[in-house]
mmCIF file of C-alpha atoms and ligand atoms in Angstrom:
data_model
loop_
_atom_site.group_PDB
_atom_site.id
_atom_site.type_symbol
_atom_site.label_atom_id
_atom_site.label_comp_id
_atom_site.label_asym_id
_atom_site.label_seq_id
_atom_site.Cartn_x
_atom_site.Cartn_y
_atom_site.Cartn_z
ATOM 1 C CA UNK A 1 -0.008 -0.008 0.021
ATOM 2 C CA UNK A 2 1.156 3.485 -0.864
ATOM 3 C CA UNK A 3 0.101 6.707 0.857
ATOM 4 C CA UNK A 4 -0.041 10.327 -0.089
ATOM 5 C CA UNK A 5 -0.055 13.116 2.536
ATOM 6 C CA UNK A 6 -1.426 16.372 1.145
ATOM 7 C CA UNK A 7 -0.299 19.407 3.034
ATOM 8 C CA UNK A 8 -2.429 22.373 2.036
ATOM 9 C CA UNK A 9 -1.070 24.740 4.654
ATOM 10 C CA UNK A 10 2.161 24.074 6.572
ATOM 11 C CA UNK A 11 0.932 26.342 9.411
ATOM 12 C CA UNK A 12 -2.319 24.457 9.808
ATOM 13 C CA UNK A 13 -1.866 20.687 10.552
ATOM 14 C CA UNK A 14 -5.632 20.162 10.349
ATOM 15 C CA UNK A 15 -5.475 21.036 6.592
ATOM 16 C CA UNK A 16 -3.431 17.872 5.938
ATOM 17 C CA UNK A 17 -5.223 15.033 4.123
ATOM 18 C CA UNK A 18 -4.221 11.430 3.853
ATOM 19 C CA UNK A 19 -4.937 9.375 0.691
ATOM 20 C CA UNK A 20 -4.187 5.817 -0.296
ATOM 21 C CA UNK A 21 -3.309 3.726 -3.338
ATOM 22 C CA UNK A 22 -3.286 -0.038 -3.574
ATOM 23 C CA UNK A 23 -1.336 -0.330 -6.847
ATOM 24 C CA UNK A 24 1.605 2.036 -6.461
ATOM 25 C CA UNK A 25 4.116 -0.129 -4.564
ATOM 26 C CA UNK A 26 4.876 1.084 -1.101
ATOM 27 C CA UNK A 27 5.924 4.662 -1.847
ATOM 28 C CA UNK A 28 4.942 7.193 0.822
ATOM 29 C CA UNK A 29 4.590 10.672 -0.675
ATOM 30 C CA UNK A 30 4.431 13.925 1.115
ATOM 31 C CA UNK A 31 3.049 16.767 -1.042
ATOM 32 C CA UNK A 32 3.061 20.471 -0.276
ATOM 33 C CA UNK A 33 0.634 22.872 -1.928
ATOM 34 C CA UNK A 34 2.275 25.610 -4.105
ATOM 35 C CA UNK A 35 -0.505 27.200 -6.124
ATOM 36 C CA UNK A 36 -3.635 26.725 -8.271
ATOM 37 C CA UNK A 37 -2.820 25.943 -11.945
ATOM 38 C CA UNK A 38 -6.405 25.935 -13.234
ATOM 39 C CA UNK A 39 -9.723 24.739 -11.872
ATOM 40 C CA UNK A 40 -9.249 21.377 -10.206
ATOM 41 C CA UNK A 41 -5.471 21.276 -10.927
ATOM 42 C CA UNK A 42 -2.909 22.328 -8.384
ATOM 43 C CA UNK A 43 0.880 22.659 -8.303
ATOM 44 C CA UNK A 44 2.396 20.665 -5.453
ATOM 45 C CA UNK A 45 5.945 19.801 -4.450
ATOM 46 C CA UNK A 46 6.360 16.123 -3.634
ATOM 47 C CA UNK A 47 8.934 14.097 -1.782
ATOM 48 C CA UNK A 48 8.924 10.826 0.013
ATOM 49 C CA UNK A 49 8.874 10.351 3.807
ATOM 50 C CA UNK A 50 12.668 10.737 3.905
ATOM 51 C CA UNK A 51 13.106 13.776 1.695
ATOM 52 C CA UNK A 52 11.784 17.352 1.775
ATOM 53 C CA UNK A 53 9.167 17.870 -0.953
ATOM 54 C CA UNK A 54 11.097 19.214 -3.990
ATOM 55 C CA UNK A 55 9.753 17.833 -7.303
ATOM 56 C CA UNK A 56 7.077 20.003 -8.811
ATOM 57 C CA UNK A 57 3.997 18.101 -10.038
ATOM 58 C CA UNK A 58 0.490 18.827 -11.280
ATOM 59 C CA UNK A 59 -2.143 17.321 -9.020
ATOM 60 C CA UNK A 60 -5.665 16.852 -10.278
ATOM 61 C CA UNK A 61 -8.217 16.670 -7.494
ATOM 62 C CA UNK A 62 -11.840 15.504 -7.802
ATOM 63 C CA UNK A 63 -14.698 15.083 -5.323
ATOM 64 C CA UNK A 64 -17.764 12.895 -5.556
ATOM 65 C CA UNK A 65 -18.523 9.405 -6.908
ATOM 66 C CA UNK A 66 -19.031 10.313 -10.551
ATOM 67 C CA UNK A 67 -15.909 12.503 -10.914
ATOM 68 C CA UNK A 68 -13.944 9.879 -9.088
ATOM 69 C CA UNK A 69 -15.069 7.115 -11.530
ATOM 70 C CA UNK A 70 -13.955 9.341 -14.428
ATOM 71 C CA UNK A 71 -10.527 9.863 -12.855
ATOM 72 C CA UNK A 72 -10.228 6.133 -12.223
ATOM 73 C CA UNK A 73 -10.743 5.555 -15.981
ATOM 74 C CA UNK A 74 -8.136 8.225 -16.770
ATOM 75 C CA UNK A 75 -5.694 6.704 -14.294
ATOM 76 C CA UNK A 76 -6.222 3.267 -15.874
ATOM 77 C CA UNK A 77 -5.186 4.660 -19.279
ATOM 78 C CA UNK A 78 -1.930 5.995 -17.741
ATOM 79 C CA UNK A 79 -1.276 2.702 -16.062
ATOM 80 C CA UNK A 80 -2.100 0.519 -19.042
ATOM 81 C CA UNK A 81 -2.207 1.718 -22.698
ATOM 82 C CA UNK A 82 -0.175 4.873 -21.955
ATOM 83 C CA UNK A 83 2.387 3.218 -19.667
ATOM 84 C CA UNK A 84 5.201 3.270 -22.263
ATOM 85 C CA UNK A 85 4.401 6.795 -23.462
ATOM 86 C CA UNK A 86 4.749 8.434 -20.006
ATOM 87 C CA UNK A 87 7.364 11.139 -20.014
ATOM 88 C CA UNK A 88 7.395 11.393 -23.855
ATOM 89 C CA UNK A 89 3.962 11.670 -25.453
ATOM 90 C CA UNK A 90 1.948 11.957 -22.222
ATOM 91 C CA UNK A 91 2.998 13.265 -18.806
ATOM 92 C CA UNK A 92 4.671 10.916 -16.380
ATOM 93 C CA UNK A 93 2.143 9.645 -13.869
ATOM 94 C CA UNK A 94 3.189 9.349 -10.190
ATOM 95 C CA UNK A 95 0.020 7.600 -9.045
ATOM 96 C CA UNK A 96 -3.702 7.675 -8.404
ATOM 97 C CA UNK A 97 -4.838 8.144 -4.762
ATOM 98 C CA UNK A 98 -8.217 8.064 -3.078
ATOM 99 C CA UNK A 99 -9.776 8.792 0.308
ATOM 100 C CA UNK A 100 -13.075 9.663 1.923
ATOM 101 C CA UNK A 101 -13.472 13.121 3.430
ATOM 102 C CA UNK A 102 -16.640 13.613 5.553
ATOM 103 C CA UNK A 103 -18.272 10.722 3.672
ATOM 104 C CA UNK A 104 -17.432 12.155 0.200
ATOM 105 C CA UNK A 105 -14.951 10.192 -1.919
ATOM 106 C CA UNK A 106 -12.013 12.215 -3.252
ATOM 107 C CA UNK A 107 -9.345 11.293 -5.800
ATOM 108 C CA UNK A 108 -5.977 12.639 -6.801
ATOM 109 C CA UNK A 109 -3.973 12.013 -9.962
ATOM 110 C CA UNK A 110 -0.284 12.977 -9.724
ATOM 111 C CA UNK A 111 1.203 14.032 -13.002
ATOM 112 C CA UNK A 112 4.369 15.578 -14.366
ATOM 113 C CA UNK A 113 4.021 19.363 -14.445
ATOM 114 C CA UNK A 114 4.407 20.461 -18.056
ATOM 115 C CA UNK A 115 5.774 23.819 -19.093
ATOM 116 C CA UNK A 116 7.752 25.148 -22.017
ATOM 117 C CA UNK A 117 8.542 28.219 -24.079
ATOM 118 C CA UNK A 118 5.594 30.003 -25.659
ATOM 119 C CA UNK A 119 4.576 28.865 -29.161
ATOM 120 C CA UNK A 120 5.740 31.733 -31.315
ATOM 121 C CA UNK A 121 5.769 32.037 -35.053
ATOM 122 C CA UNK A 122 9.189 30.358 -35.236
ATOM 123 C CA UNK A 123 8.079 27.267 -33.310
ATOM 124 C CA UNK A 124 4.574 26.941 -34.757
ATOM 125 C CA UNK A 125 5.522 24.552 -37.578
ATOM 126 C CA UNK A 126 7.617 22.415 -35.240
ATOM 127 C CA UNK A 127 4.811 22.273 -32.624
ATOM 128 C CA UNK A 128 2.293 21.275 -35.246
ATOM 129 C CA UNK A 129 4.565 18.433 -36.435
ATOM 130 C CA UNK A 130 5.275 17.209 -32.937
ATOM 131 C CA UNK A 131 1.585 17.390 -31.933
ATOM 132 C CA UNK A 132 0.638 15.252 -34.965
ATOM 133 C CA UNK A 133 3.400 12.748 -34.138
ATOM 134 C CA UNK A 134 2.132 12.573 -30.572
ATOM 135 C CA UNK A 135 -1.431 11.941 -31.724
ATOM 136 C CA UNK A 136 -0.249 9.116 -33.981
ATOM 137 C CA UNK A 137 1.650 7.564 -31.069
ATOM 138 C CA UNK A 138 -1.384 7.775 -28.886
ATOM 139 C CA UNK A 139 -3.472 5.955 -31.486
ATOM 140 C CA UNK A 140 -0.769 3.345 -32.008
ATOM 141 C CA UNK A 141 -0.891 2.718 -28.265
ATOM 142 C CA UNK A 142 -4.675 2.091 -28.609
ATOM 143 C CA UNK A 143 -6.179 5.276 -27.265
ATOM 144 C CA UNK A 144 -8.667 7.664 -28.873
ATOM 145 C CA UNK A 145 -8.427 10.913 -26.957
ATOM 146 C CA UNK A 146 -11.811 12.338 -28.032
ATOM 147 C CA UNK A 147 -11.041 16.017 -27.520
ATOM 148 C CA UNK A 148 -7.930 16.954 -29.511
ATOM 149 C CA UNK A 149 -9.245 19.255 -32.170
ATOM 150 C CA UNK A 150 -9.115 22.661 -30.483
ATOM 151 C CA UNK A 151 -5.450 22.054 -29.442
ATOM 152 C CA UNK A 152 -5.842 22.823 -25.787
ATOM 153 C CA UNK A 153 -4.791 19.315 -24.788
ATOM 154 C CA UNK A 154 -1.412 19.595 -26.473
ATOM 155 C CA UNK A 155 0.968 21.134 -23.951
ATOM 156 C CA UNK A 156 4.697 22.035 -24.139
ATOM 157 C CA UNK A 157 7.208 20.269 -21.990
ATOM 158 C CA UNK A 158 10.485 21.907 -22.741
ATOM 159 C CA UNK A 159 10.676 21.530 -26.541
ATOM 160 C CA UNK A 160 8.529 18.377 -26.556
ATOM 161 C CA UNK A 161 4.760 18.124 -26.824
ATOM 162 C CA UNK A 162 2.675 16.109 -24.390
ATOM 163 C CA UNK A 163 -1.014 15.213 -24.719
ATOM 164 C CA UNK A 164 -3.016 15.629 -21.545
ATOM 165 C CA UNK A 165 -6.466 14.851 -20.088
ATOM 166 C CA UNK A 166 -7.910 11.451 -20.807
ATOM 167 C CA UNK A 167 -11.279 12.065 -19.191
ATOM 168 C CA UNK A 168 -13.234 11.204 -22.304
ATOM 169 C CA UNK A 169 -10.729 8.857 -23.957
ATOM 170 C CA UNK A 170 -11.740 5.403 -25.127
ATOM 171 C CA UNK A 171 -9.768 2.284 -26.052
ATOM 172 C CA UNK A 172 -9.163 2.336 -29.801
ATOM 173 C CA UNK A 173 -8.049 0.031 -32.547
ATOM 174 C CA UNK A 174 -6.709 2.432 -35.135
ATOM 175 C CA UNK A 175 -7.228 1.792 -38.784
ATOM 176 C CA UNK A 176 -4.543 4.129 -40.003
ATOM 177 C CA UNK A 177 -2.603 5.504 -37.074
ATOM 178 C CA UNK A 178 0.050 2.886 -37.682
ATOM 179 C CA UNK A 179 1.932 4.939 -40.194
ATOM 180 C CA UNK A 180 5.208 6.258 -38.883
ATOM 181 C CA UNK A 181 5.724 8.664 -41.766
ATOM 182 C CA UNK A 182 5.977 12.351 -41.071
ATOM 183 C CA UNK A 183 2.582 13.841 -40.317
ATOM 184 C CA UNK A 184 1.462 17.395 -39.957
ATOM 185 C CA UNK A 185 3.566 18.691 -42.804
ATOM 186 C CA UNK A 186 0.718 20.829 -44.060
ATOM 187 C CA UNK A 187 -0.147 18.691 -47.103
ATOM 188 C CA UNK A 188 -3.599 17.294 -47.041
ATOM 189 C CA UNK A 189 -4.149 13.553 -47.494
ATOM 190 C CA UNK A 190 -6.709 10.973 -46.569
ATOM 191 C CA UNK A 191 -6.529 9.172 -43.308
ATOM 192 C CA UNK A 192 -9.104 6.495 -42.366
ATOM 193 C CA UNK A 193 -9.198 7.293 -38.675
ATOM 194 C CA UNK A 194 -11.627 10.187 -37.950
ATOM 195 C CA UNK A 195 -9.700 11.734 -35.038
ATOM 196 C CA UNK A 196 -6.392 11.744 -36.923
ATOM 197 C CA UNK A 197 -7.988 12.848 -40.176
ATOM 198 C CA UNK A 198 -9.744 15.801 -38.482
ATOM 199 C CA UNK A 199 -6.466 16.796 -36.836
ATOM 200 C CA UNK A 200 -4.526 16.535 -40.095
ATOM 201 C CA UNK A 201 -6.975 18.704 -41.945
ATOM 202 C CA UNK A 202 -7.185 21.209 -39.114
ATOM 203 C CA UNK A 203 -3.386 21.583 -39.179
ATOM 204 C CA UNK A 204 -3.361 21.732 -42.999
ATOM 205 C CA UNK A 205 -5.690 24.751 -42.844
ATOM 206 C CA UNK A 206 -3.665 26.739 -40.349
HETATM 207 ZN ZN1 LIG B 1 -7.003 6.158 -34.816
#
């Protein structure tokens, strides 16, 4: 069993929450709140019981049965289909933890915090190419993301591109995502997989 101690306020011991995971070895994380990243996603520093929290992560937090079930599905993608893509095409996942607070179930997904230089005119072509490559890799791994078109789920990590948020993803047997040829080069061509085809034509129009 693995534990996660969430410290929201170092001056207020009562703000600390304890969560558990049954499939993350026997790591014992201590996480200290840094700031809000966006609604439901927080920046935390984590360490184990022997070290001061130092690594910065993005922590997704949900409350309630329905939201927890959705997070459980997302965590399962990270632990299964996306296992080999962690740290390259998708963020590294540090674990999925749950607890009950006042009778309400809560869940936390611990992910690599992604940040990179802004996408300026010089990088736009490169980012488009890397995003397309990442989408192909995702499909090869058997995952249809379901919400890639507007681009907000492609994030920079240094000069790489990661795909995030698998809340509406579904297992997928891709008909044409197996091609390893360069994608996203701006030329339009036919692709049998709807998600990849839509993405290719979106990038071709830009
Ligand atoms: Zn596909």
